[in-house]
Amino acid sequence: MKRNATAVWNGSGKEGKGTVSTQSTVLSSTQYSYKSRFEEGVGTNPEELMAAAHAGCFSMKLSFVLGEAGFTADKIETTCTIALENGAITTSELNVTATIPGISEDEFQKCAQNAKDNCPVSKAYSALNITLEAKLG
């Protein structure tokens, strides 16, 4: 499986602007700029897209891990925060709250850790410090 996205940038780094589009067209000429990345402008940015990828991948992987352990989640809600510090992406913080009938805290923590360690995006981000906070709802 291969997926793609295309970014187009016009102008200088600070005054210019760009668009990003995905193969699925979920993003279609979605704007991004210096302001949307480093200030509070309208549009997306690379770190936000990385965070969405990690939150989505982790949640899906956790669902599979739970299924292998004999559980089905009513809800898995993951927030991912990507940190850009001194020109480098340094951390990916996963914060998950899940509602899972019949699971113990210990089993949930084991499943969450397994998902963190083994989701494909975690593996791709292995150079980052990836943290996890997992709570049953």
PDB file of C-alpha atoms in Angstrom:
ATOM      1  CA  MET A   1       0.000   0.000   0.000  1.00  0.00           C
ATOM      2  CA  LYS A   2       1.197   3.484  -0.837  1.00  0.00           C
ATOM      3  CA  ARG A   3      -0.515   6.804  -0.167  1.00  0.00           C
ATOM      4  CA  ASN A   4       0.529  10.285  -1.222  1.00  0.00           C
ATOM      5  CA  ALA A   5       0.046  13.942  -0.542  1.00  0.00           C
ATOM      6  CA  THR A   6       1.189  16.955  -2.511  1.00  0.00           C
ATOM      7  CA  ALA A   7       2.284  20.329  -1.186  1.00  0.00           C
ATOM      8  CA  VAL A   8       2.642  23.466  -3.296  1.00  0.00           C
ATOM      9  CA  TRP A   9       4.392  26.551  -1.915  1.00  0.00           C
ATOM     10  CA  ASN A  10       4.472  30.004  -3.504  1.00  0.00           C
ATOM     11  CA  GLY A  11       6.626  32.910  -2.363  1.00  0.00           C
ATOM     12  CA  SER A  12       9.066  33.434   0.464  1.00  0.00           C
ATOM     13  CA  GLY A  13       9.084  31.477   3.700  1.00  0.00           C
ATOM     14  CA  LYS A  14       7.435  34.110   5.860  1.00  0.00           C
ATOM     15  CA  GLU A  15       5.223  35.938   3.364  1.00  0.00           C
ATOM     16  CA  GLY A  16       4.420  33.046   1.070  1.00  0.00           C
ATOM     17  CA  LYS A  17       1.638  30.548   1.285  1.00  0.00           C
ATOM     18  CA  GLY A  18       0.982  27.005   0.276  1.00  0.00           C
ATOM     19  CA  THR A  19      -1.600  24.298  -0.147  1.00  0.00           C
ATOM     20  CA  VAL A  20      -1.580  20.629   0.677  1.00  0.00           C
ATOM     21  CA  SER A  21      -3.759  17.965  -0.958  1.00  0.00           C
ATOM     22  CA  THR A  22      -4.121  14.275  -0.200  1.00  0.00           C
ATOM     23  CA  GLN A  23      -4.723  11.362  -2.516  1.00  0.00           C
ATOM     24  CA  SER A  24      -8.101  10.696  -0.878  1.00  0.00           C
ATOM     25  CA  THR A  25      -9.063  14.375  -1.403  1.00  0.00           C
ATOM     26  CA  VAL A  26      -9.922  14.741   2.301  1.00  0.00           C
ATOM     27  CA  LEU A  27      -7.482  17.627   2.073  1.00  0.00           C
ATOM     28  CA  SER A  28      -7.877  19.460  -1.223  1.00  0.00           C
ATOM     29  CA  SER A  29      -5.801  22.583  -1.689  1.00  0.00           C
ATOM     30  CA  THR A  30      -5.914  23.102   2.086  1.00  0.00           C
ATOM     31  CA  GLN A  31      -3.938  26.214   2.908  1.00  0.00           C
ATOM     32  CA  TYR A  32      -0.911  26.466   5.131  1.00  0.00           C
ATOM     33  CA  SER A  33       1.427  29.349   5.820  1.00  0.00           C
ATOM     34  CA  TYR A  34       3.977  30.772   8.200  1.00  0.00           C
ATOM     35  CA  LYS A  35       1.090  32.112  10.306  1.00  0.00           C
ATOM     36  CA  SER A  36      -0.727  28.755  10.486  1.00  0.00           C
ATOM     37  CA  ARG A  37       2.511  27.093  11.530  1.00  0.00           C
ATOM     38  CA  PHE A  38       4.147  29.546  13.899  1.00  0.00           C
ATOM     39  CA  GLU A  39       1.339  31.908  14.904  1.00  0.00           C
ATOM     40  CA  GLU A  40      -2.454  31.574  14.885  1.00  0.00           C
ATOM     41  CA  GLY A  41      -3.348  31.810  11.205  1.00  0.00           C
ATOM     42  CA  VAL A  42      -6.095  29.894   9.422  1.00  0.00           C
ATOM     43  CA  GLY A  43      -4.938  26.655   7.813  1.00  0.00           C
ATOM     44  CA  THR A  44      -2.988  23.575   8.739  1.00  0.00           C
ATOM     45  CA  ASN A  45       0.707  22.875   9.219  1.00  0.00           C
ATOM     46  CA  PRO A  46       3.071  19.878   9.086  1.00  0.00           C
ATOM     47  CA  GLU A  47       3.041  19.318  12.859  1.00  0.00           C
ATOM     48  CA  GLU A  48      -0.751  19.269  13.002  1.00  0.00           C
ATOM     49  CA  LEU A  49      -0.841  16.730  10.180  1.00  0.00           C
ATOM     50  CA  MET A  50       1.774  14.597  11.961  1.00  0.00           C
ATOM     51  CA  ALA A  51      -0.313  14.752  15.131  1.00  0.00           C
ATOM     52  CA  ALA A  52      -3.454  13.686  13.258  1.00  0.00           C
ATOM     53  CA  ALA A  53      -1.571  10.774  11.689  1.00  0.00           C
ATOM     54  CA  HIS A  54      -0.213   9.566  15.026  1.00  0.00           C
ATOM     55  CA  ALA A  55      -3.534   9.939  16.908  1.00  0.00           C
ATOM     56  CA  GLY A  56      -5.427   8.106  14.172  1.00  0.00           C
ATOM     57  CA  CYS A  57      -2.897   5.315  13.767  1.00  0.00           C
ATOM     58  CA  PHE A  58      -2.545   4.749  17.512  1.00  0.00           C
ATOM     59  CA  SER A  59      -6.318   4.629  18.058  1.00  0.00           C
ATOM     60  CA  MET A  60      -6.776   2.081  15.279  1.00  0.00           C
ATOM     61  CA  LYS A  61      -3.851  -0.037  16.496  1.00  0.00           C
ATOM     62  CA  LEU A  62      -5.207   0.034  20.053  1.00  0.00           C
ATOM     63  CA  SER A  63      -8.541  -1.225  18.730  1.00  0.00           C
ATOM     64  CA  PHE A  64      -6.784  -4.170  17.066  1.00  0.00           C
ATOM     65  CA  VAL A  65      -4.684  -4.930  20.172  1.00  0.00           C
ATOM     66  CA  LEU A  66      -7.793  -4.852  22.343  1.00  0.00           C
ATOM     67  CA  GLY A  67      -9.562  -7.211  19.928  1.00  0.00           C
ATOM     68  CA  GLU A  68      -6.668  -9.671  20.129  1.00  0.00           C
ATOM     69  CA  ALA A  69      -7.032  -9.549  23.937  1.00  0.00           C
ATOM     70  CA  GLY A  70     -10.782 -10.231  23.696  1.00  0.00           C
ATOM     71  CA  PHE A  71     -12.095  -6.683  24.238  1.00  0.00           C
ATOM     72  CA  THR A  72     -14.016  -4.188  22.127  1.00  0.00           C
ATOM     73  CA  ALA A  73     -13.843  -0.513  22.980  1.00  0.00           C
ATOM     74  CA  ASP A  74     -16.993   1.559  23.085  1.00  0.00           C
ATOM     75  CA  LYS A  75     -14.797   4.596  22.467  1.00  0.00           C
ATOM     76  CA  ILE A  76     -11.111   5.412  22.048  1.00  0.00           C
ATOM     77  CA  GLU A  77     -10.258   9.116  22.007  1.00  0.00           C
ATOM     78  CA  THR A  78      -6.634  10.036  21.392  1.00  0.00           C
ATOM     79  CA  THR A  79      -5.070  13.473  21.313  1.00  0.00           C
ATOM     80  CA  CYS A  80      -1.549  13.775  19.960  1.00  0.00           C
ATOM     81  CA  THR A  81       0.643  16.811  20.512  1.00  0.00           C
ATOM     82  CA  ILE A  82       3.709  17.246  18.320  1.00  0.00           C
ATOM     83  CA  ALA A  83       6.402  19.618  19.633  1.00  0.00           C
ATOM     84  CA  LEU A  84       8.564  21.732  17.331  1.00  0.00           C
ATOM     85  CA  GLU A  85      11.528  23.076  19.305  1.00  0.00           C
ATOM     86  CA  ASN A  86      14.539  24.924  17.947  1.00  0.00           C
ATOM     87  CA  GLY A  87      13.757  23.898  14.385  1.00  0.00           C
ATOM     88  CA  ALA A  88      13.316  20.193  15.165  1.00  0.00           C
ATOM     89  CA  ILE A  89      10.296  18.018  15.862  1.00  0.00           C
ATOM     90  CA  THR A  90      11.212  16.528  19.230  1.00  0.00           C
ATOM     91  CA  THR A  91       8.238  14.807  20.816  1.00  0.00           C
ATOM     92  CA  SER A  92       4.940  13.171  20.114  1.00  0.00           C
ATOM     93  CA  GLU A  93       2.686  13.041  23.168  1.00  0.00           C
ATOM     94  CA  LEU A  94      -0.221  10.609  23.017  1.00  0.00           C
ATOM     95  CA  ASN A  95      -3.056  11.096  25.474  1.00  0.00           C
ATOM     96  CA  VAL A  96      -5.793   8.470  25.237  1.00  0.00           C
ATOM     97  CA  THR A  97      -9.029   7.990  27.128  1.00  0.00           C
ATOM     98  CA  ALA A  98     -11.011   4.860  26.383  1.00  0.00           C
ATOM     99  CA  THR A  99     -14.226   3.219  27.451  1.00  0.00           C
ATOM    100  CA  ILE A 100     -13.776  -0.562  27.301  1.00  0.00           C
ATOM    101  CA  PRO A 101     -16.280  -2.867  28.996  1.00  0.00           C
ATOM    102  CA  GLY A 102     -14.762  -5.532  31.250  1.00  0.00           C
ATOM    103  CA  ILE A 103     -11.085  -4.582  30.991  1.00  0.00           C
ATOM    104  CA  SER A 104      -8.843  -4.153  34.039  1.00  0.00           C
ATOM    105  CA  GLU A 105      -6.570  -1.145  34.425  1.00  0.00           C
ATOM    106  CA  ASP A 106      -3.502  -3.391  34.151  1.00  0.00           C
ATOM    107  CA  GLU A 107      -4.687  -5.055  30.938  1.00  0.00           C
ATOM    108  CA  PHE A 108      -5.626  -1.683  29.444  1.00  0.00           C
ATOM    109  CA  GLN A 109      -2.188  -0.230  30.193  1.00  0.00           C
ATOM    110  CA  LYS A 110      -0.510  -3.261  28.571  1.00  0.00           C
ATOM    111  CA  CYS A 111      -2.687  -2.911  25.466  1.00  0.00           C
ATOM    112  CA  ALA A 112      -2.077   0.844  25.249  1.00  0.00           C
ATOM    113  CA  GLN A 113       1.686   0.365  25.547  1.00  0.00           C
ATOM    114  CA  ASN A 114       1.606  -2.345  22.872  1.00  0.00           C
ATOM    115  CA  ALA A 115      -0.286   0.010  20.539  1.00  0.00           C
ATOM    116  CA  LYS A 116       2.164   2.861  21.231  1.00  0.00           C
ATOM    117  CA  ASP A 117       5.157   0.646  20.513  1.00  0.00           C
ATOM    118  CA  ASN A 118       3.734  -1.036  17.429  1.00  0.00           C
ATOM    119  CA  CYS A 119       1.529   1.353  15.491  1.00  0.00           C
ATOM    120  CA  PRO A 120       3.186   2.118  12.141  1.00  0.00           C
ATOM    121  CA  VAL A 121       3.342   5.864  12.807  1.00  0.00           C
ATOM    122  CA  SER A 122       5.069   5.303  16.169  1.00  0.00           C
ATOM    123  CA  LYS A 123       7.619   3.225  14.318  1.00  0.00           C
ATOM    124  CA  ALA A 124       8.071   5.978  11.728  1.00  0.00           C
ATOM    125  CA  TYR A 125       8.489   8.541  14.519  1.00  0.00           C
ATOM    126  CA  SER A 126      10.982   6.373  16.437  1.00  0.00           C
ATOM    127  CA  ALA A 127      13.561   9.194  16.502  1.00  0.00           C
ATOM    128  CA  LEU A 128      11.138  11.207  18.653  1.00  0.00           C
ATOM    129  CA  ASN A 129      10.488  10.933  22.339  1.00  0.00           C
ATOM    130  CA  ILE A 130       6.995   9.378  22.288  1.00  0.00           C
ATOM    131  CA  THR A 131       5.065   9.572  25.553  1.00  0.00           C
ATOM    132  CA  LEU A 132       1.732   7.988  26.458  1.00  0.00           C
ATOM    133  CA  GLU A 133      -0.888   8.786  29.071  1.00  0.00           C
ATOM    134  CA  ALA A 134      -3.723   6.256  29.050  1.00  0.00           C
ATOM    135  CA  LYS A 135      -6.956   6.504  31.058  1.00  0.00           C
ATOM    136  CA  LEU A 136     -10.065   4.407  31.201  1.00  0.00           C
ATOM    137  CA  GLY A 137     -13.180   6.555  30.947  1.00  0.00           C
TER     138      GLY A 137
END
